[in-house]
């Protein structure tokens, strides 16, 4: 048997055994499987990552993209005859829209042209579909911006666009849309306020951009959108394979979201197979499930200089399921119920740099089932669990970070082989291994210790600041590192060297197996 495969199987066996025979006995066996090796510190040197140049994306960039006006054409199709709306008629949902409109449900479709919202109002000329009171506009039915069409909504003409909850209004964009210096909000006519969140399945209006769309949002408040229905999460950019089959362009959606606020959203941001999106200088406030959540094969994203706080259920900023080659930097995530930042489900080659994660209900940073990621020069302070948690992820580099006063460990790495039934391991496969490099990092006053690693394939340590232990007795290392304090301190502090904790040979592992 290949030694590597044998070793992984052996570690998985020990992890399962720990559930039944007690952590102390298994820890003894794990320690027997590792050795300490001094390595060349130069091999752990790493240049600062190159981050995207965002200097062109100033406050004037989006206004400069607004095109000249061109006469438009609209129609008011029945919903079931509009391909971009068929997603929302699945599973017998037609009844919902019939009930809301008290008729065969209609939509407004901007078929062509580049027009403003006041121009659209004149073209529609039906206050039961789109109405106006002073500079506040209310959409009462779904609105579709078709491929090749552009809708421009600017604060000098529109104080707010309200999406009627009672009417079942929402926006589907397959063209271009601009929101500048204004507000997009749900609206409950009975309460005369944005639609409150009253349960995951209770309809709230939403914004969705499909294939070939471009979404430009600048200095705009986006308020109280979304609920727990597919593609209806609040603010979403999503590729739709069925639209491509129907003849729509095979181009992924893209968006530029600058200097805006996203408040009380089900998801502040969600994407599915969207590329090159730029999320810059926004604030995500009191959202329900996530602040920012790009998902499923979204690539080359820039998420920078945002603030996310008050997320009620989960995390401030998360990338999940094959979100690759992206940059998350200079963000501030705090006081969220879950983690400040998370990398999840086979998301690889991402850089998280210069972020600040404070007082979150879970970890400062979490990396789950996602190899080959870099955490560079971040700060995780006073989070309820770990500064950095790494699970089932290899080649995770933790460099130049400050991890202080977190309620558990500064860095915690482990494998997990049992998952709840709802986790689809065919859709989200992983390897039960952990390998981590922690270098040039301050691990200060974390409550249960600096670093704890259970069953790593490899861990490399160099240039660590372990001052100011939370406990007087100084608890620095746990897991497989627990019995190696003296050796580790000798290499790391007295010799100013680098150390690798590595598994012993398969032959020795077999000998241990034979002795059980």
Short mmCIF file of C-alpha atoms in Angstrom, two decimals:
data_model
loop_
_atom_site.label_atom_id
_atom_site.label_comp_id
_atom_site.label_asym_id
_atom_site.label_seq_id
_atom_site.Cartn_x
_atom_site.Cartn_y
_atom_site.Cartn_z
CA UNK A 1 0.00 0.00 0.00
CA UNK A 2 1.21 3.52 -0.79
CA UNK A 3 2.66 5.03 2.40
CA UNK A 4 0.77 8.28 1.97
CA UNK A 5 -2.58 6.54 1.51
CA UNK A 6 -1.83 4.25 4.45
CA UNK A 7 -1.01 7.16 6.67
CA UNK A 8 -4.21 9.04 5.75
CA UNK A 9 -6.27 5.91 6.43
CA UNK A 10 -4.48 5.46 9.75
CA UNK A 11 -5.21 9.01 10.82
CA UNK A 12 -8.86 8.69 9.78
CA UNK A 13 -9.07 5.49 11.86
CA UNK A 14 -7.65 7.25 14.90
CA UNK A 15 -10.09 10.14 14.47
CA UNK A 16 -13.05 7.79 14.47
CA UNK A 17 -11.63 5.88 17.45
CA UNK A 18 -11.42 9.12 19.40
CA UNK A 19 -15.20 9.20 19.53
CA UNK A 20 -15.28 5.95 21.49
CA UNK A 21 -12.04 5.31 23.36
CA UNK A 22 -11.27 8.78 24.63
CA UNK A 23 -9.10 11.64 23.48
CA UNK A 24 -6.17 10.96 25.81
CA UNK A 25 -5.34 7.49 24.50
CA UNK A 26 -5.65 8.62 20.89
CA UNK A 27 -3.46 11.65 21.55
CA UNK A 28 -0.73 9.29 22.75
CA UNK A 29 -0.91 7.32 19.51
CA UNK A 30 -0.93 10.50 17.42
CA UNK A 31 2.17 11.80 19.16
CA UNK A 32 3.88 8.52 18.39
CA UNK A 33 3.23 9.14 14.69
CA UNK A 34 5.11 12.46 14.49
CA UNK A 35 8.65 13.72 14.62
CA UNK A 36 10.19 17.18 14.90
CA UNK A 37 12.61 18.36 12.24
CA UNK A 38 14.50 21.61 11.98
CA UNK A 39 14.28 23.02 8.46
CA UNK A 40 15.87 25.88 6.55
CA UNK A 41 14.07 29.07 7.59
CA UNK A 42 14.79 30.53 4.19
CA UNK A 43 12.44 27.94 2.68
CA UNK A 44 9.54 29.54 4.54
CA UNK A 45 10.22 33.08 3.37
CA UNK A 46 7.32 34.43 1.34
CA UNK A 47 7.03 37.65 -0.62
CA UNK A 48 4.01 39.83 0.04
CA UNK A 49 1.18 38.90 -2.35
CA UNK A 50 0.45 41.18 -5.28
CA UNK A 51 -3.07 42.57 -4.90
CA UNK A 52 -5.17 43.98 -7.73
CA UNK A 53 -4.81 47.66 -8.52
CA UNK A 54 -8.17 49.23 -7.66
CA UNK A 55 -7.08 52.85 -8.00
CA UNK A 56 -9.27 53.42 -11.08
CA UNK A 57 -12.39 52.45 -9.12
CA UNK A 58 -12.98 55.83 -7.50
CA UNK A 59 -16.36 57.43 -6.78
CA UNK A 60 -16.61 58.68 -10.37
CA UNK A 61 -15.91 55.39 -12.13
CA UNK A 62 -19.50 54.09 -12.22
CA UNK A 63 -21.07 57.45 -13.17
CA UNK A 64 -18.61 57.56 -16.05
CA UNK A 65 -19.96 54.23 -17.33
CA UNK A 66 -23.53 55.54 -17.71
CA UNK A 67 -24.37 55.47 -21.43
CA UNK A 68 -26.25 58.06 -23.43
CA UNK A 69 -30.03 57.82 -23.54
CA UNK A 70 -31.67 55.88 -26.36
CA UNK A 71 -35.39 55.42 -26.98
CA UNK A 72 -36.75 52.28 -25.37
CA UNK A 73 -39.46 49.73 -26.02
CA UNK A 74 -41.41 47.76 -23.42
CA UNK A 75 -43.93 44.97 -23.22
CA UNK A 76 -46.03 43.48 -20.43
CA UNK A 77 -45.80 39.71 -20.90
CA UNK A 78 -47.62 37.14 -18.84
CA UNK A 79 -45.01 35.72 -16.45
CA UNK A 80 -45.12 32.17 -17.78
CA UNK A 81 -44.25 33.38 -21.29
CA UNK A 82 -41.06 35.14 -20.18
CA UNK A 83 -38.04 32.73 -20.14
CA UNK A 84 -36.14 34.71 -17.52
CA UNK A 85 -39.02 34.29 -15.05
CA UNK A 86 -39.67 30.55 -15.45
CA UNK A 87 -37.39 29.78 -12.51
CA UNK A 88 -39.92 31.46 -10.24
CA UNK A 89 -42.83 29.40 -11.54
CA UNK A 90 -41.30 26.03 -10.65
CA UNK A 91 -42.89 23.78 -8.03
CA UNK A 92 -46.36 25.19 -8.59
CA UNK A 93 -45.35 28.74 -7.64
CA UNK A 94 -47.71 30.21 -10.26
CA UNK A 95 -50.43 30.23 -7.62
CA UNK A 96 -48.39 32.64 -5.52
CA UNK A 97 -48.18 35.24 -8.27
CA UNK A 98 -51.84 34.80 -9.29
CA UNK A 99 -52.84 35.42 -5.69
CA UNK A 100 -50.64 38.50 -5.40
CA UNK A 101 -51.85 40.10 -8.65
CA UNK A 102 -55.43 38.73 -8.56
CA UNK A 103 -55.11 37.94 -12.27
CA UNK A 104 -52.93 36.04 -14.68
CA UNK A 105 -49.65 37.55 -13.45
CA UNK A 106 -47.92 40.14 -15.63
CA UNK A 107 -44.42 41.56 -15.74
CA UNK A 108 -42.87 44.67 -17.21
CA UNK A 109 -40.15 43.94 -19.76
CA UNK A 110 -37.73 46.58 -20.99
CA UNK A 111 -36.94 45.02 -24.37
CA UNK A 112 -34.56 47.62 -25.79
CA UNK A 113 -33.17 51.10 -25.33
CA UNK A 114 -31.23 52.95 -22.67
CA UNK A 115 -33.72 54.76 -20.50
CA UNK A 116 -34.22 56.27 -17.05
CA UNK A 117 -36.86 55.21 -14.53
CA UNK A 118 -39.06 58.29 -15.25
CA UNK A 119 -38.94 57.33 -18.94
CA UNK A 120 -39.96 53.77 -18.06
CA UNK A 121 -42.90 55.14 -16.06
CA UNK A 122 -44.18 56.98 -19.14
CA UNK A 123 -43.78 53.92 -21.34
CA UNK A 124 -45.66 51.70 -18.89
CA UNK A 125 -48.40 54.26 -18.26
CA UNK A 126 -50.20 52.02 -15.79
CA UNK A 127 -50.04 52.82 -12.07
CA UNK A 128 -51.07 49.28 -11.14
CA UNK A 129 -47.72 48.14 -12.59
CA UNK A 130 -45.41 51.08 -11.82
CA UNK A 131 -46.42 54.18 -9.88
CA UNK A 132 -44.86 57.42 -8.68
CA UNK A 133 -45.40 59.79 -5.79
CA UNK A 134 -43.06 62.75 -6.03
CA UNK A 135 -39.57 61.22 -6.46
CA UNK A 136 -40.49 57.85 -4.95
CA UNK A 137 -41.35 55.10 -7.42
CA UNK A 138 -43.10 51.83 -6.59
CA UNK A 139 -42.86 48.70 -8.71
CA UNK A 140 -45.94 46.49 -8.26
CA UNK A 141 -45.00 43.55 -10.53
CA UNK A 142 -41.79 41.83 -11.66
CA UNK A 143 -39.50 43.88 -13.91
CA UNK A 144 -37.21 42.34 -16.55
CA UNK A 145 -34.36 44.27 -18.20
CA UNK A 146 -33.70 42.27 -21.36
CA UNK A 147 -30.40 41.60 -23.10
CA UNK A 148 -29.25 44.77 -24.86
CA UNK A 149 -31.42 47.08 -22.76
CA UNK A 150 -30.26 49.48 -20.03
CA UNK A 151 -32.17 50.99 -17.12
CA UNK A 152 -30.68 53.99 -15.30
CA UNK A 153 -31.89 54.98 -11.83
CA UNK A 154 -30.25 58.12 -10.43
CA UNK A 155 -30.75 60.07 -7.24
CA UNK A 156 -31.31 63.39 -8.98
CA UNK A 157 -34.57 61.92 -10.35
CA UNK A 158 -35.40 59.02 -8.03
CA UNK A 159 -35.15 59.15 -4.24
CA UNK A 160 -36.16 55.50 -3.96
CA UNK A 161 -37.45 52.57 -5.95
CA UNK A 162 -39.76 50.48 -3.79
CA UNK A 163 -40.58 46.87 -4.66
CA UNK A 164 -44.08 45.98 -3.50
CA UNK A 165 -44.27 42.93 -1.26
CA UNK A 166 -48.03 42.65 -1.70
CA UNK A 167 -47.71 42.82 -5.49
CA UNK A 168 -44.90 40.28 -5.66
CA UNK A 169 -42.45 42.68 -7.28
CA UNK A 170 -38.82 41.83 -8.01
CA UNK A 171 -36.17 42.75 -10.58
CA UNK A 172 -34.53 40.37 -13.05
CA UNK A 173 -31.68 41.85 -15.05
CA UNK A 174 -30.35 40.27 -18.25
CA UNK A 175 -29.08 43.59 -19.57
CA UNK A 176 -27.45 46.53 -17.81
CA UNK A 177 -28.72 48.39 -14.77
CA UNK A 178 -27.38 51.45 -12.95
CA UNK A 179 -28.32 52.53 -9.43
CA UNK A 180 -26.59 55.79 -8.46
CA UNK A 181 -27.14 57.85 -5.29
CA UNK A 182 -30.55 56.36 -4.55
CA UNK A 183 -32.33 53.58 -2.65
CA UNK A 184 -33.67 50.16 -3.65
CA UNK A 185 -35.97 48.70 -1.02
CA UNK A 186 -38.79 46.26 -0.48
CA UNK A 187 -42.05 47.83 0.60
CA UNK A 188 -44.91 46.62 2.75
CA UNK A 189 -47.91 48.86 2.03
CA UNK A 190 -49.80 47.86 5.16
CA UNK A 191 -46.89 48.72 7.43
CA UNK A 192 -45.70 51.61 5.27
CA UNK A 193 -42.13 50.42 5.73
CA UNK A 194 -39.57 48.07 4.19
CA UNK A 195 -40.75 44.45 4.36
CA UNK A 196 -39.73 42.92 7.69
CA UNK A 197 -38.13 39.49 7.71
CA UNK A 198 -40.84 37.23 9.12
CA UNK A 199 -39.58 33.76 8.27
CA UNK A 200 -37.36 32.14 5.69
CA UNK A 201 -40.24 31.14 3.39
CA UNK A 202 -42.16 34.40 3.58
CA UNK A 203 -41.81 36.29 0.28
CA UNK A 204 -39.77 39.45 0.18
CA UNK A 205 -38.84 41.23 -3.07
CA UNK A 206 -35.34 40.69 -4.47
CA UNK A 207 -32.83 41.66 -7.15
CA UNK A 208 -31.38 39.02 -9.49
CA UNK A 209 -29.00 39.42 -12.44
CA UNK A 210 -28.84 36.53 -14.94
CA UNK A 211 -26.49 35.76 -17.86
CA UNK A 212 -24.81 38.55 -19.81
CA UNK A 213 -25.92 41.13 -17.25
CA UNK A 214 -23.98 44.05 -15.83
CA UNK A 215 -24.98 45.48 -12.46
CA UNK A 216 -23.65 48.89 -11.43
CA UNK A 217 -24.45 50.09 -7.91
CA UNK A 218 -22.90 53.28 -6.53
CA UNK A 219 -23.72 55.11 -3.29
CA UNK A 220 -27.04 53.30 -3.00
CA UNK A 221 -28.91 51.83 -0.04
CA UNK A 222 -30.25 48.33 -0.76
CA UNK A 223 -32.71 47.45 1.99
CA UNK A 224 -34.72 44.45 3.22
CA UNK A 225 -34.61 42.19 0.18
CA UNK A 226 -34.69 38.41 -0.10
CA UNK A 227 -35.93 35.20 1.46
CA UNK A 228 -35.11 31.48 1.36
CA UNK A 229 -36.11 30.58 -2.18
CA UNK A 230 -33.70 29.72 -4.99
CA UNK A 231 -32.14 32.81 -6.61
CA UNK A 232 -34.34 35.01 -4.42
CA UNK A 233 -31.80 35.62 -1.67
CA UNK A 234 -31.69 39.40 -1.84
CA UNK A 235 -28.94 40.62 -4.14
CA UNK A 236 -27.82 37.83 -6.51
CA UNK A 237 -25.70 37.45 -9.63
CA UNK A 238 -26.29 34.04 -11.17
CA UNK A 239 -25.62 32.17 -14.39
CA UNK A 240 -28.67 30.31 -15.77
CA UNK A 241 -27.88 27.34 -18.02
CA UNK A 242 -31.50 27.08 -19.17
CA UNK A 243 -31.39 30.63 -20.52
CA UNK A 244 -28.32 29.72 -22.56
CA UNK A 245 -30.19 26.72 -23.96
CA UNK A 246 -33.04 29.11 -24.83
CA UNK A 247 -30.69 31.23 -26.94
CA UNK A 248 -29.50 33.87 -24.50
CA UNK A 249 -25.78 34.79 -24.56
CA UNK A 250 -23.42 32.33 -22.90
CA UNK A 251 -21.76 35.04 -20.79
CA UNK A 252 -21.49 35.02 -17.02
CA UNK A 253 -22.94 37.93 -15.03
CA UNK A 254 -20.67 40.65 -13.71
CA UNK A 255 -21.14 43.52 -11.28
CA UNK A 256 -19.49 46.56 -9.73
CA UNK A 257 -20.84 47.41 -6.28
CA UNK A 258 -19.24 50.52 -4.79
CA UNK A 259 -19.82 52.75 -1.76
CA UNK A 260 -23.26 51.31 -0.99
CA UNK A 261 -25.07 49.91 2.04
CA UNK A 262 -26.83 46.55 2.14
CA UNK A 263 -29.16 46.39 5.12
CA UNK A 264 -31.46 43.65 6.46
CA UNK A 265 -30.91 41.46 3.39
CA UNK A 266 -31.43 37.70 3.48
CA UNK A 267 -28.02 37.52 1.78
CA UNK A 268 -26.23 40.82 1.36
CA UNK A 269 -24.53 39.41 -1.74
CA UNK A 270 -24.78 36.02 -3.44
CA UNK A 271 -23.29 34.76 -6.68
CA UNK A 272 -23.39 31.57 -8.74
CA UNK A 273 -20.88 31.25 -11.58
CA UNK A 274 -20.22 34.98 -11.74
CA UNK A 275 -16.75 36.20 -12.69
CA UNK A 276 -14.67 39.34 -12.13
CA UNK A 277 -17.14 41.01 -9.77
CA UNK A 278 -15.78 43.99 -7.81
CA UNK A 279 -17.29 44.59 -4.34
CA UNK A 280 -15.65 47.72 -3.00
CA UNK A 281 -16.14 50.09 -0.04
CA UNK A 282 -19.61 48.84 0.87
CA UNK A 283 -21.20 48.31 4.28
CA UNK A 284 -23.22 45.18 5.08
CA UNK A 285 -25.43 45.78 8.10
CA UNK A 286 -27.67 43.41 10.09
CA UNK A 287 -28.20 40.92 7.28
CA UNK A 288 -29.94 37.64 8.02
CA UNK A 289 -27.75 34.72 6.85
CA UNK A 290 -24.59 36.21 5.30
CA UNK A 291 -23.14 39.59 4.56
CA UNK A 292 -21.11 38.69 1.45
CA UNK A 293 -21.41 35.14 0.04
CA UNK A 294 -20.04 34.48 -3.45
CA UNK A 295 -20.74 30.85 -4.24
CA UNK A 296 -20.36 28.02 -6.79
CA UNK A 297 -17.55 28.53 -9.26
CA UNK A 298 -17.36 32.31 -9.10
CA UNK A 299 -13.84 33.38 -10.06
CA UNK A 300 -11.41 36.29 -9.89
CA UNK A 301 -13.48 38.35 -7.48
CA UNK A 302 -12.24 41.49 -5.76
CA UNK A 303 -13.77 42.03 -2.31
CA UNK A 304 -12.03 44.98 -0.70
CA UNK A 305 -12.51 47.76 1.85
CA UNK A 306 -15.95 46.53 2.92
CA UNK A 307 -17.41 46.40 6.41
CA UNK A 308 -19.75 43.58 7.47
CA UNK A 309 -21.37 43.48 10.89
CA UNK A 310 -24.46 42.33 12.73
CA UNK A 311 -25.08 39.24 10.56
CA UNK A 312 -27.74 37.37 12.50
CA UNK A 313 -27.21 33.71 11.57
CA UNK A 314 -23.81 33.05 10.03
CA UNK A 315 -20.75 34.83 8.70
CA UNK A 316 -19.78 38.32 7.70
CA UNK A 317 -17.79 37.40 4.56
CA UNK A 318 -17.61 33.87 3.14
CA UNK A 319 -16.55 32.34 -0.17
CA UNK A 320 -17.89 28.85 -0.76
CA UNK A 321 -17.78 25.97 -3.26
CA UNK A 322 -15.04 26.43 -5.82
CA UNK A 323 -14.72 30.19 -5.53
CA UNK A 324 -11.18 30.45 -6.85
CA UNK A 325 -8.38 32.89 -7.65
CA UNK A 326 -9.97 35.76 -5.74
CA UNK A 327 -8.72 38.57 -3.53
CA UNK A 328 -10.31 39.53 -0.22
CA UNK A 329 -8.43 42.41 1.36
CA UNK A 330 -8.72 45.38 3.72
CA UNK A 331 -12.17 44.36 4.93
CA UNK A 332 -13.54 44.78 8.46
CA UNK A 333 -15.88 42.04 9.72
CA UNK A 334 -17.12 42.26 13.29
CA UNK A 335 -19.94 41.34 15.65
CA UNK A 336 -21.39 38.69 13.35
CA UNK A 337 -23.07 35.62 14.81
CA UNK A 338 -20.75 33.25 12.93
CA UNK A 339 -17.19 33.83 11.75
CA UNK A 340 -15.77 37.06 10.48
CA UNK A 341 -14.30 35.42 7.35
CA UNK A 342 -14.59 31.92 5.89
CA UNK A 343 -13.15 29.96 2.95
CA UNK A 344 -15.31 26.91 2.31
CA UNK A 345 -15.86 23.84 0.10
CA UNK A 346 -12.98 23.43 -2.34
CA UNK A 347 -12.24 27.13 -2.82
CA UNK A 348 -8.58 27.41 -3.82
CA UNK A 349 -5.80 29.88 -4.64
CA UNK A 350 -7.42 32.76 -2.79
CA UNK A 351 -5.65 35.56 -0.94
CA UNK A 352 -7.10 37.04 2.25
CA UNK A 353 -4.91 40.00 3.20
CA UNK A 354 -5.00 42.95 5.62
CA UNK A 355 -8.46 42.08 6.93
CA UNK A 356 -9.68 42.76 10.46
CA UNK A 357 -11.97 40.32 12.28
CA UNK A 358 -13.16 41.36 15.74
CA UNK A 359 -15.63 40.02 18.30
CA UNK A 360 -17.44 37.55 16.09
CA UNK A 361 -19.47 34.71 17.59
CA UNK A 362 -17.34 32.01 15.99
CA UNK A 363 -13.84 32.17 14.45
CA UNK A 364 -11.96 35.17 13.20
CA UNK A 365 -11.02 33.24 10.04
CA UNK A 366 -12.10 29.71 9.08
CA UNK A 367 -10.84 27.52 6.24
CA UNK A 368 -12.97 24.42 5.63
CA UNK A 369 -12.19 21.75 3.01
CA UNK A 370 -10.28 24.26 0.88
CA UNK A 371 -6.59 23.70 0.04
CA UNK A 372 -3.98 26.18 -1.18
CA UNK A 373 -5.05 29.48 0.37
CA UNK A 374 -3.06 32.34 1.89
CA UNK A 375 -3.94 34.34 5.01
CA UNK A 376 -1.58 37.32 4.93
CA UNK A 377 -1.26 40.13 7.44
CA UNK A 378 -4.74 39.83 8.92
CA UNK A 379 -5.88 40.51 12.48
CA UNK A 380 -8.28 38.34 14.48
CA UNK A 381 -9.08 39.78 17.90
CA UNK A 382 -11.41 38.67 20.69
CA UNK A 383 -13.48 36.23 18.65
CA UNK A 384 -15.59 33.70 20.58
CA UNK A 385 -13.73 30.69 19.18
CA UNK A 386 -10.40 30.54 17.35
CA UNK A 387 -8.39 33.21 15.64
CA UNK A 388 -7.93 30.87 12.65
CA UNK A 389 -9.62 27.47 12.30
CA UNK A 390 -8.44 25.12 9.55
CA UNK A 391 -10.39 21.93 8.82
CA UNK A 392 -9.61 19.28 6.19
CA UNK A 393 -7.45 21.74 4.26
CA UNK A 394 -3.86 21.45 3.05
CA UNK A 395 -1.22 23.98 2.07
CA UNK A 396 -2.74 26.75 4.17
CA UNK A 397 -0.26 29.55 4.76
CA UNK A 398 -0.77 31.83 7.76
CA UNK A 399 1.78 34.64 7.45
CA UNK A 400 2.27 37.94 9.27
CA UNK A 401 -1.02 37.77 11.14
CA UNK A 402 -1.96 39.04 14.59
CA UNK A 403 -4.17 36.55 16.43
CA UNK A 404 -4.91 37.86 19.91
CA UNK A 405 -7.37 37.43 22.78
CA UNK A 406 -9.49 34.86 20.95
CA UNK A 407 -11.46 32.70 23.36
CA UNK A 408 -9.97 29.40 22.20
CA UNK A 409 -6.79 28.91 20.15
CA UNK A 410 -4.91 31.34 17.99
CA UNK A 411 -4.66 28.63 15.30
CA UNK A 412 -6.66 25.41 15.45
CA UNK A 413 -6.24 22.73 12.79
CA UNK A 414 -8.07 19.42 12.64
CA UNK A 415 -9.68 16.80 10.43
CA UNK A 416 -13.33 15.86 10.41
CA UNK A 417 -14.71 12.75 8.76
CA UNK A 418 -18.32 12.71 9.93
CA UNK A 419 -20.81 15.26 8.61
CA UNK A 420 -24.55 15.83 9.05
CA UNK A 421 -26.80 14.10 6.54
CA UNK A 422 -27.53 17.35 4.68
CA UNK A 423 -23.89 17.67 3.61
CA UNK A 424 -23.56 16.19 0.09
CA UNK A 425 -20.06 14.71 0.01
CA UNK A 426 -20.36 13.85 -3.69
CA UNK A 427 -21.02 17.50 -4.50
CA UNK A 428 -18.44 18.71 -1.97
CA UNK A 429 -15.65 16.10 -1.73
CA UNK A 430 -12.55 16.64 0.37
CA UNK A 431 -9.41 14.94 1.66
CA UNK A 432 -9.20 14.44 5.42
CA UNK A 433 -5.77 16.03 5.83
CA UNK A 434 -4.42 19.22 7.35
CA UNK A 435 -1.15 20.93 6.50
CA UNK A 436 -0.34 24.43 7.69
CA UNK A 437 2.52 26.89 7.70
CA UNK A 438 2.39 29.53 10.43
CA UNK A 439 5.12 32.14 10.09
CA UNK A 440 5.91 35.66 11.29
CA UNK A 441 2.68 35.67 13.26
CA UNK A 442 1.78 37.06 16.69
CA UNK A 443 -0.22 34.60 18.82
CA UNK A 444 -0.97 36.66 21.90
CA UNK A 445 -3.14 35.88 24.90
CA UNK A 446 -5.46 33.41 23.19
CA UNK A 447 -7.44 31.84 26.00
CA UNK A 448 -6.76 28.11 25.58
CA UNK A 449 -3.42 28.36 23.84
CA UNK A 450 -1.49 29.52 20.82
CA UNK A 451 -1.73 26.56 18.44
CA UNK A 452 -3.54 23.23 18.54
CA UNK A 453 -3.27 20.75 15.68
CA UNK A 454 -4.88 17.33 15.58
CA UNK A 455 -3.64 14.80 13.02
CA UNK A 456 -1.82 17.11 10.60
CA UNK A 457 -0.10 15.79 7.52
CA UNK A 458 2.47 18.51 8.17
CA UNK A 459 2.85 21.73 10.11
CA UNK A 460 5.66 24.24 9.68
CA UNK A 461 6.39 26.96 12.23
CA UNK A 462 8.72 29.93 12.09
CA UNK A 463 9.16 33.34 13.72
CA UNK A 464 6.25 33.17 16.15
CA UNK A 465 5.52 35.71 18.87
CA UNK A 466 4.01 33.80 21.80
CA UNK A 467 4.22 36.47 24.47
CA UNK A 468 1.50 37.33 26.98
CA UNK A 469 -0.11 33.91 27.51
CA UNK A 470 -3.66 34.15 28.80
CA UNK A 471 -2.94 31.67 31.58
CA UNK A 472 -0.08 32.14 34.00
CA UNK A 473 1.23 28.64 33.41
CA UNK A 474 1.59 29.50 29.72
CA UNK A 475 -0.37 27.06 27.56
CA UNK A 476 1.13 27.37 24.10
CA UNK A 477 0.67 24.15 22.15
CA UNK A 478 -1.92 21.39 22.15
CA UNK A 479 -2.77 18.37 20.03
CA UNK A 480 0.20 16.57 18.46
CA UNK A 481 2.44 19.48 19.52
CA UNK A 482 1.65 19.04 23.19
CA UNK A 483 4.62 16.85 24.15
CA UNK A 484 7.16 18.81 22.11
CA UNK A 485 7.18 22.15 23.94
CA UNK A 486 10.85 22.02 24.87
CA UNK A 487 12.05 21.01 21.42
CA UNK A 488 9.83 23.55 19.68
CA UNK A 489 10.94 26.39 21.94
CA UNK A 490 14.57 25.44 21.54
CA UNK A 491 14.38 25.62 17.76
CA UNK A 492 11.98 28.56 17.47
CA UNK A 493 13.45 30.80 20.18
CA UNK A 494 16.96 29.79 21.16
CA UNK A 495 18.09 28.92 17.65
CA UNK A 496 15.71 31.31 15.84
CA UNK A 497 15.06 28.50 13.42
CA UNK A 498 12.15 26.94 11.59
CA UNK A 499 10.55 23.64 12.47
CA UNK A 500 8.46 21.04 10.69
CA UNK A 501 6.24 18.55 12.46
CA UNK A 502 5.95 15.60 10.11
CA UNK A 503 4.60 12.05 10.18
CA UNK A 504 6.97 9.18 10.70
CA UNK A 505 7.40 6.51 8.04
CA UNK A 506 4.67 4.10 7.07
CA UNK A 507 6.80 1.24 8.36
CA UNK A 508 6.78 2.67 11.88
CA UNK A 509 3.07 3.34 11.61
CA UNK A 510 2.55 -0.29 10.68
CA UNK A 511 4.56 -1.33 13.72
CA UNK A 512 2.29 0.74 15.93
CA UNK A 513 -0.75 -0.77 14.23
CA UNK A 514 0.57 -4.25 14.95
CA UNK A 515 0.91 -3.39 18.62
CA UNK A 516 -2.70 -2.31 19.11
#
